[in-house]
Coordinates of C-alpha atoms and ligand atoms in Angstrom, one line a residue:
M1 CA 85.5 97.1 134.7
S2 CA 85.2 100.9 134.2
I3 CA 87.8 102.8 132.3
K4 CA 89.2 105.9 134.0
N5 CA 92.4 106.6 132.0
I6 CA 93.1 106.1 128.3
C7 CA 96.4 106.5 126.5
C8 CA 96.5 106.8 122.7
I9 CA 99.8 106.2 121.0
G10 CA 99.8 108.2 117.7
A11 CA 98.4 111.7 117.4
G12 CA 97.6 111.6 113.7
Y13 CA 94.5 111.9 111.6
V14 CA 92.9 109.0 113.5
G15 CA 94.3 109.3 117.0
G16 CA 93.8 113.1 117.3
P17 CA 90.1 113.4 116.3
T18 CA 89.1 110.0 117.8
M19 CA 90.5 110.8 121.2
T20 CA 89.1 114.3 121.1
M21 CA 85.6 112.8 120.6
I22 CA 86.1 110.3 123.4
A23 CA 87.3 113.1 125.8
A24 CA 84.3 115.2 124.8
K25 CA 81.8 112.5 125.3
C26 CA 83.3 110.9 128.4
P27 CA 84.2 113.8 130.8
D28 CA 85.1 111.2 133.6
I29 CA 87.9 109.6 131.5
I30 CA 91.4 111.2 131.3
V31 CA 92.6 110.9 127.8
N32 CA 96.4 111.2 127.1
V33 CA 97.3 111.4 123.4
V34 CA 101.1 110.8 122.9
D35 CA 103.4 110.9 119.9
I36 CA 107.1 110.8 119.3
N37 CA 106.7 113.7 116.8
K38 CA 107.4 116.8 118.9
N39 CA 106.2 119.3 116.3
R40 CA 102.9 117.5 115.9
I41 CA 102.3 117.5 119.6
A42 CA 103.3 121.2 119.8
A43 CA 100.8 122.0 117.1
W44 CA 98.1 120.0 119.0
N45 CA 98.9 122.2 122.0
D46 CA 99.0 125.5 120.1
K47 CA 97.0 128.2 121.8
N48 CA 95.6 129.1 118.5
V49 CA 93.3 126.2 117.6
D50 CA 93.4 127.1 114.0
K51 CA 97.0 125.9 114.0
L52 CA 96.1 122.3 114.8
P53 CA 98.2 119.8 112.7
I54 CA 95.0 118.5 111.1
Y55 CA 92.3 120.4 109.4
E56 CA 88.9 118.9 109.9
P57 CA 85.6 120.8 110.0
G58 CA 84.4 121.1 113.6
L59 CA 87.6 119.7 115.2
S60 CA 89.1 122.9 116.5
D61 CA 86.0 123.7 118.5
L62 CA 85.9 120.3 120.1
V63 CA 89.6 120.5 121.0
A64 CA 89.1 123.9 122.5
K65 CA 86.4 122.5 124.8
T66 CA 88.3 119.5 126.1
R67 CA 92.1 120.3 125.9
N68 CA 93.8 120.5 129.2
K69 CA 90.5 119.5 131.0
N70 CA 90.4 115.7 130.3
L71 CA 92.3 115.7 127.0
F72 CA 96.1 116.1 127.0
F73 CA 98.6 116.0 124.1
S74 CA 102.2 115.1 125.0
T75 CA 105.4 113.4 124.1
E76 CA 105.6 111.6 127.5
V77 CA 104.8 108.1 126.0
E78 CA 106.0 106.0 128.9
Q79 CA 104.2 108.0 131.6
A80 CA 100.9 107.8 129.6
I81 CA 101.3 104.1 129.2
Q82 CA 101.9 103.6 132.9
A83 CA 98.9 105.6 133.9
A84 CA 96.4 104.0 131.5
D85 CA 93.8 101.2 131.9
M86 CA 93.3 101.1 128.2
I87 CA 95.9 101.9 125.5
F88 CA 94.9 102.6 121.9
I89 CA 97.6 102.0 119.3
S90 CA 96.9 104.5 116.5
V91 CA 100.2 104.7 114.8
N92 CA 100.8 104.6 111.0
T93 CA 100.9 101.3 109.1
P94 CA 102.2 102.4 105.7
T95 CA 103.0 100.1 102.8
K96 CA 106.4 98.5 103.2
T97 CA 109.1 100.1 101.1
Y98 CA 111.8 97.4 101.7
G99 CA 112.4 93.7 102.0
V100 CA 109.8 90.9 101.7
G101 CA 106.4 92.3 100.7
K102 CA 107.9 95.6 99.5
G103 CA 105.2 97.7 97.8
M104 CA 102.4 95.5 99.1
A105 CA 102.4 94.4 102.7
A106 CA 101.8 96.7 105.7
D107 CA 104.9 97.8 107.5
L108 CA 104.2 96.8 111.1
K109 CA 107.4 98.2 112.6
Y110 CA 105.7 101.1 114.3
I111 CA 103.1 98.7 115.8
E112 CA 105.7 96.3 117.1
L113 CA 107.7 99.2 118.6
C114 CA 104.6 100.3 120.5
A115 CA 104.0 96.7 121.8
R116 CA 107.6 96.4 123.0
Q117 CA 107.5 99.8 124.7
I118 CA 104.2 98.9 126.4
A119 CA 105.6 95.5 127.5
A120 CA 108.7 97.2 128.9
V121 CA 106.9 99.9 130.8
A122 CA 103.6 98.5 132.0
T123 CA 103.4 97.4 135.7
T124 CA 99.6 97.0 135.8
D125 CA 97.1 95.1 133.6
K126 CA 96.1 96.8 130.4
I127 CA 93.6 96.5 127.6
I128 CA 95.4 97.1 124.3
V129 CA 93.2 98.4 121.5
E130 CA 94.3 98.0 117.9
K131 CA 93.0 101.3 116.4
S132 CA 95.4 101.2 113.4
T133 CA 94.4 99.3 110.4
L134 CA 96.2 95.9 110.5
P135 CA 96.5 92.7 108.6
V136 CA 94.2 89.9 109.9
R137 CA 95.9 87.9 112.7
T138 CA 98.1 90.8 113.9
A139 CA 96.7 90.5 117.4
E140 CA 98.3 87.1 117.6
A141 CA 101.8 88.6 117.1
L142 CA 101.1 91.5 119.4
K143 CA 100.0 89.1 122.2
R144 CA 103.2 87.1 121.8
I145 CA 105.4 90.2 122.1
L146 CA 103.5 91.6 125.1
D147 CA 103.4 88.2 126.9
N148 CA 107.0 87.3 126.4
T149 CA 108.7 90.6 127.3
G150 CA 106.3 91.9 129.9
N151 CA 106.5 92.2 133.6
G152 CA 104.0 89.4 134.2
V153 CA 101.0 91.7 133.8
N154 CA 97.9 90.7 131.9
F155 CA 97.2 92.2 128.5
E156 CA 93.9 91.8 126.7
I157 CA 93.9 92.7 123.0
L158 CA 91.0 94.2 121.2
S159 CA 90.5 95.2 117.6
N160 CA 88.6 98.4 117.1
P161 CA 89.3 99.7 113.6
E162 CA 88.3 103.2 112.7
F163 CA 85.9 103.9 109.9
L164 CA 86.0 107.8 109.9
A165 CA 86.7 109.5 106.6
E166 CA 88.8 112.6 106.4
G167 CA 86.9 115.8 105.9
T168 CA 84.0 114.4 107.8
A169 CA 85.8 112.9 110.7
V170 CA 83.9 114.8 113.4
S171 CA 80.5 113.9 112.2
D172 CA 81.6 110.3 111.4
L173 CA 82.8 110.0 115.0
L174 CA 79.8 111.7 116.5
N175 CA 77.3 109.6 114.6
P176 CA 79.1 106.4 113.3
D177 CA 77.2 103.8 111.2
R178 CA 78.8 101.3 113.5
V179 CA 81.6 100.8 116.0
L180 CA 83.3 97.5 115.6
I181 CA 85.0 95.8 118.6
G182 CA 86.7 92.4 118.2
G183 CA 87.8 90.5 121.2
E184 CA 89.1 87.2 122.3
E185 CA 86.4 84.6 123.1
T186 CA 87.5 84.1 126.7
E187 CA 86.0 85.3 129.9
S188 CA 88.7 88.1 130.3
G189 CA 88.4 88.9 126.6
R190 CA 84.7 89.4 126.9
L191 CA 85.2 91.7 130.0
A192 CA 87.7 93.8 128.0
Q193 CA 85.3 94.0 125.1
Q194 CA 82.5 95.2 127.4
A195 CA 84.8 97.8 128.9
L196 CA 85.3 99.4 125.5
V197 CA 81.6 99.0 124.6
D198 CA 80.8 101.0 127.7
V199 CA 83.2 103.8 126.6
Y200 CA 81.4 104.1 123.2
A201 CA 78.0 103.7 124.8
N202 CA 78.3 107.1 126.2
W203 CA 77.2 108.5 122.9
V204 CA 76.8 105.7 120.3
P205 CA 73.4 103.7 120.4
K206 CA 74.0 100.2 121.6
E207 CA 72.6 98.6 118.4
R208 CA 75.4 100.3 116.4
I209 CA 78.2 98.7 118.5
L210 CA 79.1 95.4 116.9
T211 CA 81.1 92.8 118.8
T212 CA 82.9 90.1 116.9
N213 CA 86.0 87.9 117.3
V214 CA 89.3 89.6 116.8
W215 CA 90.0 88.2 113.3
S216 CA 86.6 89.2 111.9
S217 CA 87.2 92.7 113.2
E218 CA 90.7 93.0 111.7
L219 CA 89.6 91.6 108.3
S220 CA 86.4 93.7 108.2
K221 CA 88.4 96.9 108.1
L222 CA 90.5 95.9 105.1
T223 CA 87.3 94.6 103.5
A224 CA 85.3 97.8 104.0
N225 CA 88.0 99.9 102.4
A226 CA 88.4 97.5 99.5
F227 CA 84.6 97.5 98.8
L228 CA 84.5 101.3 98.9
A229 CA 87.5 101.7 96.6
Q230 CA 86.0 99.0 94.3
R231 CA 82.9 101.1 93.8
V232 CA 85.1 104.1 92.8
S233 CA 87.1 102.0 90.4
S234 CA 83.9 100.5 89.0
I235 CA 82.4 103.8 88.2
N236 CA 85.7 105.2 86.9
S237 CA 86.0 102.2 84.5
L238 CA 82.6 103.1 83.1
S239 CA 83.5 106.8 82.9
E240 CA 85.9 105.9 80.1
L241 CA 83.2 103.9 78.3
C242 CA 80.8 106.8 78.7
E243 CA 83.3 109.2 77.0
V244 CA 83.4 107.1 73.9
T245 CA 79.7 106.2 73.7
E246 CA 78.2 109.6 74.7
A247 CA 76.5 108.2 77.7
D248 CA 76.9 110.5 80.8
V249 CA 78.5 108.8 83.8
G250 CA 76.6 111.1 86.2
E251 CA 73.3 110.0 84.7
V252 CA 74.4 106.3 84.7
A253 CA 75.5 106.7 88.4
K254 CA 72.1 108.2 89.3
A255 CA 70.2 105.5 87.4
I256 CA 72.0 102.6 89.0
G257 CA 72.3 104.2 92.5
S258 CA 68.5 104.6 92.6
D259 CA 68.4 100.8 93.0
S260 CA 68.2 100.4 96.7
R261 CA 70.3 97.3 96.4
I262 CA 73.2 99.3 94.9
G263 CA 72.6 102.7 96.7
P264 CA 73.8 106.1 95.6
K265 CA 77.0 106.6 97.6
F266 CA 80.5 106.3 96.3
L267 CA 79.5 106.4 92.7
K268 CA 81.1 109.7 91.8
A269 CA 83.5 109.3 88.9
S270 CA 86.8 111.1 89.5
V271 CA 90.4 111.5 88.5
G272 CA 91.0 108.6 90.8
F273 CA 90.8 107.9 94.5
G274 CA 93.6 109.0 96.8
G275 CA 94.2 109.1 100.6
S276 CA 96.3 107.2 102.9
C277 CA 94.0 104.2 103.2
F278 CA 92.4 102.8 100.1
Q279 CA 95.5 101.9 98.1
K280 CA 97.6 100.8 101.1
D281 CA 94.8 98.6 102.5
I282 CA 93.9 96.9 99.2
L283 CA 97.6 96.2 98.5
N284 CA 97.7 94.6 102.0
L285 CA 94.6 92.5 101.3
V286 CA 96.2 91.4 98.0
Y287 CA 99.4 90.5 99.8
I288 CA 97.5 88.5 102.5
A289 CA 95.5 86.6 99.8
Q290 CA 98.8 85.9 97.9
S291 CA 100.5 84.6 101.1
Y292 CA 97.7 82.1 101.6
G293 CA 98.1 81.0 98.0
L294 CA 94.7 82.5 96.9
K295 CA 95.8 83.8 93.5
E296 CA 92.3 84.5 92.1
V297 CA 91.3 86.4 95.2
A298 CA 94.5 88.5 95.0
D299 CA 94.1 89.2 91.3
Y300 CA 90.5 90.2 91.7
W301 CA 91.3 92.9 94.3
E302 CA 94.5 94.1 92.6
Q303 CA 92.4 95.1 89.6
V304 CA 90.9 98.0 91.7
I305 CA 94.3 99.5 92.0
I306 CA 95.2 98.9 88.4
M307 CA 92.0 100.7 87.3
N308 CA 92.8 103.6 89.7
D309 CA 96.3 104.1 88.3
H310 CA 94.9 103.9 84.8
Q311 CA 92.3 106.7 85.6
K312 CA 95.0 109.1 87.0
R313 CA 97.2 108.5 83.9
R314 CA 94.3 108.7 81.5
F315 CA 93.3 112.2 82.9
A316 CA 96.9 113.5 82.6
K317 CA 97.2 112.1 79.1
K318 CA 93.9 113.7 78.1
I319 CA 95.2 117.1 79.1
V320 CA 98.4 116.7 77.0
E321 CA 96.4 115.3 74.0
T322 CA 93.9 118.1 74.1
L323 CA 96.6 120.8 74.2
F324 CA 97.7 119.7 70.8
N325 CA 99.9 116.9 72.1
T326 CA 102.4 119.3 73.7
V327 CA 102.4 121.1 77.0
S328 CA 106.1 122.0 77.1
G329 CA 106.4 125.6 78.3
K330 CA 102.6 125.9 78.6
K331 CA 101.1 127.2 81.8
I332 CA 98.5 124.9 83.4
A333 CA 96.5 126.0 86.5
V334 CA 95.9 123.1 88.9
L335 CA 93.1 123.6 91.3
G336 CA 93.3 121.4 94.4
W337 CA 96.1 119.3 95.8
A338 CA 94.4 117.6 98.8
F339 CA 93.1 114.1 98.1
K340 CA 89.5 115.2 98.7
K341 CA 87.8 118.4 99.9
D342 CA 87.8 119.6 103.5
T343 CA 91.2 118.1 104.5
N344 CA 94.8 119.2 104.3
D345 CA 95.9 115.6 103.8
T346 CA 97.7 115.0 100.5
R347 CA 98.7 111.4 100.9
E348 CA 98.3 109.5 97.6
S349 CA 96.4 112.4 96.2
A350 CA 95.6 112.0 92.5
A351 CA 97.0 115.5 92.0
I352 CA 100.5 114.3 92.7
Y353 CA 100.5 111.8 89.9
V354 CA 98.7 114.0 87.4
V355 CA 101.1 116.8 88.0
D356 CA 104.1 114.6 87.9
Y357 CA 103.0 113.4 84.4
L358 CA 102.6 117.1 83.3
L359 CA 106.0 118.1 84.7
N360 CA 107.5 115.2 82.8
E361 CA 106.1 116.8 79.7
Q362 CA 107.8 120.1 80.8
A363 CA 104.5 121.9 81.5
E364 CA 104.7 125.0 83.8
V365 CA 102.3 124.1 86.6
V366 CA 100.7 126.6 89.0
V367 CA 98.9 125.1 92.0
Y368 CA 96.2 126.6 94.2
D369 CA 94.8 124.7 97.1
P370 CA 92.9 126.4 100.0
K371 CA 94.5 124.3 102.7
V372 CA 97.7 122.8 101.4
N373 CA 100.9 124.8 101.6
A374 CA 103.8 124.9 99.1
E375 CA 106.2 123.0 101.4
Q376 CA 103.9 120.0 101.4
I377 CA 103.3 120.2 97.6
Y378 CA 107.1 120.2 96.9
A379 CA 107.6 117.4 99.5
D380 CA 105.0 115.2 97.7
L381 CA 106.7 115.7 94.4
D382 CA 110.3 115.3 95.7
Y383 CA 109.2 112.0 97.4
L384 CA 108.4 110.5 93.9
N385 CA 112.0 111.1 93.0
T386 CA 111.1 111.6 89.3
R387 CA 113.3 114.7 88.9
S388 CA 115.5 116.9 91.1
G389 CA 114.0 119.1 93.8
E390 CA 115.4 122.0 91.9
D391 CA 113.6 121.1 88.8
N392 CA 110.3 120.6 90.7
R393 CA 110.7 124.2 92.0
K394 CA 111.6 125.6 88.6
L395 CA 108.6 124.0 86.8
L396 CA 106.0 124.3 89.5
N397 CA 104.7 127.4 91.4
V398 CA 102.3 127.5 94.3
V399 CA 100.0 130.5 94.7
N400 CA 97.7 131.7 97.5
D401 CA 95.3 133.4 95.2
H402 CA 93.5 131.4 92.6
Q403 CA 93.3 134.3 90.2
L404 CA 97.1 134.3 89.9
A405 CA 97.0 130.7 88.7
F406 CA 94.8 131.5 85.8
E407 CA 96.9 134.5 84.5
D408 CA 98.0 133.7 81.0
S409 CA 97.4 130.0 81.4
H410 CA 96.5 127.6 78.6
A411 CA 94.4 125.3 80.7
A412 CA 93.0 124.7 84.2
A413 CA 92.4 121.3 85.8
I414 CA 90.2 120.7 88.9
L415 CA 91.8 117.9 90.9
T416 CA 90.0 118.3 94.3
E417 CA 86.3 119.1 94.7
W418 CA 86.7 122.1 97.1
D419 CA 83.3 123.9 97.3
E420 CA 84.9 127.3 96.7
F421 CA 85.8 126.3 93.1
K422 CA 82.1 126.1 92.3
S423 CA 81.6 129.8 93.1
F424 CA 84.6 131.2 91.3
D425 CA 83.9 134.0 89.0
W426 CA 84.5 131.9 85.9
N427 CA 83.8 134.8 83.5
T428 CA 86.7 136.8 84.9
L429 CA 89.0 133.7 85.0
Y430 CA 88.2 133.0 81.3
E431 CA 89.3 136.5 80.4
K432 CA 92.6 135.9 82.1
M433 CA 93.5 132.8 80.1
L434 CA 95.1 132.4 76.7
K435 CA 92.6 131.2 74.0
P436 CA 91.5 128.6 73.4
A437 CA 91.0 128.2 77.1
F438 CA 90.7 124.6 78.2
L439 CA 89.1 123.4 81.5
F440 CA 89.5 119.9 82.7
D441 CA 87.0 118.9 85.4
G442 CA 88.4 115.9 87.2
R443 CA 85.7 115.9 89.9
M444 CA 82.5 116.6 87.9
I445 CA 81.7 119.6 90.0
L446 CA 81.2 122.3 87.4
D447 CA 78.3 123.2 85.2
H448 CA 79.6 121.9 81.9
E449 CA 77.0 123.8 79.7
E450 CA 77.4 127.1 81.5
L451 CA 81.1 127.1 81.2
E452 CA 80.9 126.2 77.5
R453 CA 78.6 129.2 77.0
I454 CA 81.4 131.4 78.6
G455 CA 83.8 130.0 76.0
F456 CA 85.7 127.3 77.7
E457 CA 86.6 124.1 75.9
M458 CA 85.5 121.6 78.5
Y459 CA 86.5 118.1 79.4
T460 CA 84.5 116.4 82.2
I461 CA 85.3 112.9 83.3
G462 CA 82.7 110.6 82.0
R463 CA 81.1 112.9 79.4
G464 CA 81.7 112.5 75.7
Ligands
LIG501 P1 99.3 109.4 110.9 O1 100.6 109.2 110.2 O2 98.6 110.7 110.7 O3 99.6 109.3 112.5 C1 100.4 108.3 113.1 C2 101.2 108.9 114.2 O4 101.8 107.9 114.9 C3 102.3 109.9 113.7 O5 102.1 111.2 114.2 C4 103.6 109.2 114.2 O6 104.6 110.1 114.7 C5 103.1 108.4 115.4 N1 103.9 107.3 115.8 C6 104.5 106.3 115.1 N2 105.2 105.5 115.9 C7 105.1 105.9 117.1 C8 105.6 105.4 118.4 N3 106.3 104.3 118.4 N4 105.3 106.1 119.5 C9 104.5 107.3 119.4 N5 104.0 107.7 118.3 C10 104.3 107.1 117.1 O7 98.4 108.2 110.6 P2 96.8 108.1 110.6 O8 96.3 108.6 109.3 O9 96.3 108.7 111.9 O10 96.6 106.5 110.6 C11 96.8 105.8 111.7 C12 96.3 104.4 111.5 O11 94.8 104.5 111.3 C13 96.8 103.7 110.2 O12 96.9 102.3 110.5 C14 95.7 103.9 109.2 O13 95.6 102.9 108.2 C15 94.4 103.9 110.1 N6 93.3 104.7 109.6 C16 93.5 105.9 109.1 C17 92.4 106.6 108.6 C18 92.5 108.0 108.0 O14 91.5 108.5 107.5 N7 93.7 108.6 108.0 C19 91.1 106.1 108.8 C20 90.9 104.9 109.4 C21 92.0 104.2 109.8
LIG502 C1 88.3 106.1 103.6 C2 87.1 105.4 104.1 O1 85.9 106.0 103.5 C3 87.0 105.4 105.6 O2 85.8 104.7 106.1 C4 88.3 104.8 106.2 O3 88.2 104.8 107.6 C5 89.5 105.5 105.7 O4 89.5 105.5 104.2 P1 89.1 108.6 103.3 O5 90.2 108.0 102.5 O6 89.4 109.6 104.4 O7 88.2 107.4 104.0 O8 88.1 109.3 102.3 P2 86.9 108.8 101.3 O9 85.8 109.7 101.4 O10 86.7 107.4 101.4 O11 87.6 109.1 99.9 C6 88.7 108.4 99.4 C7 89.0 108.8 98.0 O12 88.0 108.3 97.1 C8 89.1 110.3 97.8 O13 90.1 110.6 96.9 C9 87.7 110.6 97.1 O14 87.8 111.8 96.4 C10 87.5 109.4 96.3 N1 86.1 109.2 95.9 C11 85.2 108.9 96.9 C12 85.7 109.2 94.6 O15 86.5 109.5 93.7 N2 84.4 109.0 94.3 C13 83.5 108.7 95.3 O16 82.3 108.5 94.9 C14 83.9 108.7 96.6

C-alpha cells in the first residue's frame, strides 16, 4: 500500500517539524497538518517564515520550500481526516492535573478526543499512527474507541514515537539514529507497518528503521527519555559531591565518558533538566509501574525527578547564601529562560523554578533571553500560582538588551546555555555591576578562571 495523503493532528513542536520533513522528503505525498488552535495555524501560515510558532534552526527554510506545495497547515480537522490514508496523532499528552493519577499519569483526553473524531468522520480505511508519547498499551484503548464508534471502516494502529530533541529537531529528523515503528502482529498490521516504513525509507537508511510490536514501541519511548534524564540526574548528583571535594565535574564527566561503554553524551552537569518531556514521561513511567504494583521499579525511577528538583533548588539556594543570605531588594540578572539553547520552548525550564525561589526571597529579577518574550515569562510564573500576577510584574522585569540586565545588579545567573552568552563583553558587564559582582554559571559554559581574573566571584555547578 502506498501512502498518498497524510493528516497530522497537532501542529506543535513535534507535528510541525516532523510533517515538514516528511513533506520535504516525499514530494508525492500531500501532508495536511491540522490543529484546533487558530493562532498557531495562522502563525504556521504567516508569510514571514521568521514568525513561525516554533523556533528551530533550519526549520523556516524547510517550511518556505514546502508550504502550500505539498504541505498545508489548517484548522479543517474533519476535512483532513477524511482525505487521509494515514493519520498521525501528535497532540499533547501532559501530566494529569486532576483526578486519579493527578501529578503523575499522562492526561489522555486529547488523544481520546482525536480517536472519537476520527471514528465519527472516517468513511474509508485509515492507518492511525501514534506520534504522541503514550503509556504502554494505549493502542488497545484507541482501537476499542475506533472500532466501536466507527462507520465499519478498518483502522490499523501503529506506534511511531518521536525522538527529536528541541533545538536540533531538523537535523534529528533528517538524520535520525533510528525510526521506531510498532505494529500489530497480523497480516494487515504488517502491511500498515510496511506502508509507514516506505514513507521513512524516502530518506532514512533501511537499517535504521526498526520494527517491533506495538507495546515495545510505546514502552521504548518512555524508557529512552527515562535513561537520558537519568544520566543528567546522575551527573548532577555528582556535581554536588564535586563541590565539596574539589573534584571538577567537567573533568569527571570527561574521564568517565571516555569509556566507550558509558559514552560522552548527556553528561553535562546543569541547573537541572527541563523541557516538556523528561519529567512528564518519567512520572508516567513511575505511575505505570505503580499501577502494576511494581514498587521498587517505581521508586527507582522517581529518584531521577527527586534529584532534578533538588538540583534546581540547590542552585537557587546557593545564590541566596552567597549573597550574604539575603537577596531582598537586590537586583539579579537572569540570562536565559528557555529550557535549553536554540528553542523558544520554556516548558518545565529550570529558570522558572530558580526565579520563583528568588522572587519568594523578594529579589528584583531582570531576565534576558534571545528568543523568549515577556508575555511567556510572566505566563510561566503566573501558572505556578506562588504569588499574584501583579507581584510577579512588580518584582520581575524582562529586557531585550542583555546590557540592561547587568546595570547595577548584584549578581548574574546563567540558566540557559545560549551561545551568545559566551561571547558577551564580560569586562564591560563587570563594570556595570555592583561590587562584589557575583556570577553563577548554571550551565558550565563560561571560562571560570578568565572571569575570576576580571574580578567576578564565580560559582560554577560542580566546581569547588
Ligand atoms: P504541543 O503542545 O506543542 O502541540 C500539541 C498540539 O496539539 C497543540 O497545538 C494543540 O492545540 C493540538 N491539539 C490538541 N488536541 C487537539 C485536537 N483534538 N485536535 C487538533 N489539535 C489538537 O506538543 P508537542 O511538544 O508537539 O508534543 C506532542 C506529543 O509529542 C506529546 O505526546 C509529547 O510528549 C511528544 N513528544 C514531544 C517532543 C518535544 O520535543 N516537544 C519530542 C518527542 C515527543
Ligand atoms: C528530549 C529527548 O532528548 C528527545 O529524544 C525526546 O524526543 C524529547 O525529550 P528535549 O527535551 O527536547 O529532548 O531536549 P534534550 O536535549 O534532551 O534536553 C533536555 C534537558 O536536559 C534540557 O534542559 C537540557 O539542558 C538538559 N541536559 C541535557 C542537561 O542538563 N545535561 C545534558 O548533558 C543534556
